[in-house]
């Protein structure tokens, strides 16, 4: 039950972020370079964490499956970070310019 609630909250937050990010991109607001840097950082850290916690084996299929799952998880994290950065950065910059 708790996982479903977390999943729905995450999806609702991400959807709201997509709407705000789309609006900010359309009107020319938002730091695209900063968002890309954050997304690349999140991707790298998440992928390294997945590699560190992955169960390694001598079977190449298990290793490939683990790498694909790690890449997918890192990609979801990076895209989510990019969207939320693009959605929130103009509002935060307006309130907290430095």
mmCIF file of C-alpha atoms in Angstrom:
data_model
loop_
_atom_site.group_PDB
_atom_site.id
_atom_site.type_symbol
_atom_site.label_atom_id
_atom_site.label_comp_id
_atom_site.label_asym_id
_atom_site.label_seq_id
_atom_site.Cartn_x
_atom_site.Cartn_y
_atom_site.Cartn_z
ATOM 1 C CA UNK A 1 0.000 0.000 0.000
ATOM 2 C CA UNK A 2 2.784 2.434 0.876
ATOM 3 C CA UNK A 3 4.600 1.875 -2.415
ATOM 4 C CA UNK A 4 1.502 2.627 -4.456
ATOM 5 C CA UNK A 5 0.967 5.904 -2.621
ATOM 6 C CA UNK A 6 4.607 6.859 -3.161
ATOM 7 C CA UNK A 7 4.363 5.954 -6.851
ATOM 8 C CA UNK A 8 1.219 8.037 -7.361
ATOM 9 C CA UNK A 9 2.728 11.011 -5.521
ATOM 10 C CA UNK A 10 5.906 10.731 -7.593
ATOM 11 C CA UNK A 11 3.927 10.569 -10.843
ATOM 12 C CA UNK A 12 1.746 13.534 -9.835
ATOM 13 C CA UNK A 13 4.826 15.580 -8.936
ATOM 14 C CA UNK A 14 6.519 14.620 -12.184
ATOM 15 C CA UNK A 15 3.431 15.497 -14.233
ATOM 16 C CA UNK A 16 3.170 18.889 -12.539
ATOM 17 C CA UNK A 17 6.881 19.368 -13.196
ATOM 18 C CA UNK A 18 6.465 18.515 -16.877
ATOM 19 C CA UNK A 19 3.671 21.069 -17.216
ATOM 20 C CA UNK A 20 5.695 23.801 -15.483
ATOM 21 C CA UNK A 21 8.889 22.915 -17.374
ATOM 22 C CA UNK A 22 7.035 23.002 -20.702
ATOM 23 C CA UNK A 23 5.597 26.403 -19.813
ATOM 24 C CA UNK A 24 8.996 27.744 -18.776
ATOM 25 C CA UNK A 25 10.648 26.440 -21.939
ATOM 26 C CA UNK A 26 7.921 27.930 -24.097
ATOM 27 C CA UNK A 27 8.300 31.420 -22.643
ATOM 28 C CA UNK A 28 12.101 31.219 -22.682
ATOM 29 C CA UNK A 29 12.711 30.929 -18.954
ATOM 30 C CA UNK A 30 14.917 28.390 -17.280
ATOM 31 C CA UNK A 31 18.582 27.502 -17.245
ATOM 32 C CA UNK A 32 18.922 24.670 -19.763
ATOM 33 C CA UNK A 33 22.658 24.368 -19.267
ATOM 34 C CA UNK A 34 22.282 24.085 -15.498
ATOM 35 C CA UNK A 35 19.522 21.525 -15.904
ATOM 36 C CA UNK A 36 21.699 19.443 -18.228
ATOM 37 C CA UNK A 37 24.627 19.588 -15.812
ATOM 38 C CA UNK A 38 22.384 18.470 -12.950
ATOM 39 C CA UNK A 39 20.916 15.653 -15.054
ATOM 40 C CA UNK A 40 24.359 14.390 -16.077
ATOM 41 C CA UNK A 41 25.538 14.488 -12.470
ATOM 42 C CA UNK A 42 22.453 12.614 -11.256
ATOM 43 C CA UNK A 43 22.844 10.047 -14.038
ATOM 44 C CA UNK A 44 26.484 9.395 -13.183
ATOM 45 C CA UNK A 45 25.954 9.137 -9.450
ATOM 46 C CA UNK A 46 22.879 6.923 -9.774
ATOM 47 C CA UNK A 47 24.605 4.604 -12.238
ATOM 48 C CA UNK A 48 27.653 4.284 -9.986
ATOM 49 C CA UNK A 49 25.414 3.520 -7.009
ATOM 50 C CA UNK A 50 23.606 0.869 -9.049
ATOM 51 C CA UNK A 51 26.937 -0.668 -10.048
ATOM 52 C CA UNK A 52 28.118 -0.697 -6.446
ATOM 53 C CA UNK A 53 24.982 -2.384 -5.111
ATOM 54 C CA UNK A 54 24.470 -4.735 -8.053
ATOM 55 C CA UNK A 55 24.891 -8.457 -7.474
ATOM 56 C CA UNK A 56 27.691 -9.415 -9.803
ATOM 57 C CA UNK A 57 27.981 -12.907 -11.245
ATOM 58 C CA UNK A 58 29.935 -14.771 -13.870
ATOM 59 C CA UNK A 59 26.853 -15.151 -16.074
ATOM 60 C CA UNK A 60 27.008 -12.524 -18.814
ATOM 61 C CA UNK A 61 23.210 -12.422 -19.151
ATOM 62 C CA UNK A 62 22.763 -11.566 -15.474
ATOM 63 C CA UNK A 63 25.439 -8.881 -15.733
ATOM 64 C CA UNK A 64 23.844 -7.385 -18.855
ATOM 65 C CA UNK A 65 20.418 -7.399 -17.219
ATOM 66 C CA UNK A 66 21.815 -5.679 -14.135
ATOM 67 C CA UNK A 67 23.554 -3.054 -16.263
ATOM 68 C CA UNK A 68 20.373 -2.368 -18.226
ATOM 69 C CA UNK A 69 18.376 -1.986 -15.015
ATOM 70 C CA UNK A 70 21.035 0.353 -13.654
ATOM 71 C CA UNK A 71 21.009 2.429 -16.830
ATOM 72 C CA UNK A 72 17.211 2.601 -16.788
ATOM 73 C CA UNK A 73 17.116 3.674 -13.147
ATOM 74 C CA UNK A 74 19.837 6.274 -13.742
ATOM 75 C CA UNK A 75 17.985 7.608 -16.786
ATOM 76 C CA UNK A 76 14.710 7.960 -14.864
ATOM 77 C CA UNK A 77 16.536 9.802 -12.096
ATOM 78 C CA UNK A 78 18.317 12.110 -14.555
ATOM 79 C CA UNK A 79 15.173 12.948 -16.536
ATOM 80 C CA UNK A 80 13.208 13.556 -13.345
ATOM 81 C CA UNK A 81 15.920 15.868 -12.057
ATOM 82 C CA UNK A 82 16.041 17.762 -15.370
ATOM 83 C CA UNK A 83 12.272 18.238 -15.447
ATOM 84 C CA UNK A 84 12.025 19.367 -11.835
ATOM 85 C CA UNK A 85 14.983 21.740 -12.243
ATOM 86 C CA UNK A 86 13.447 23.310 -15.338
ATOM 87 C CA UNK A 87 10.103 23.568 -13.558
ATOM 88 C CA UNK A 88 11.336 25.139 -10.331
ATOM 89 C CA UNK A 89 14.466 27.106 -11.249
ATOM 90 C CA UNK A 90 12.758 30.264 -12.612
ATOM 91 C CA UNK A 91 10.569 30.560 -9.511
ATOM 92 C CA UNK A 92 13.457 29.960 -7.127
ATOM 93 C CA UNK A 93 15.671 32.402 -9.041
ATOM 94 C CA UNK A 94 12.973 35.079 -8.795
ATOM 95 C CA UNK A 95 12.677 34.692 -5.014
ATOM 96 C CA UNK A 96 16.345 33.903 -4.321
ATOM 97 C CA UNK A 97 18.380 35.583 -7.102
ATOM 98 C CA UNK A 98 21.847 34.736 -5.751
#
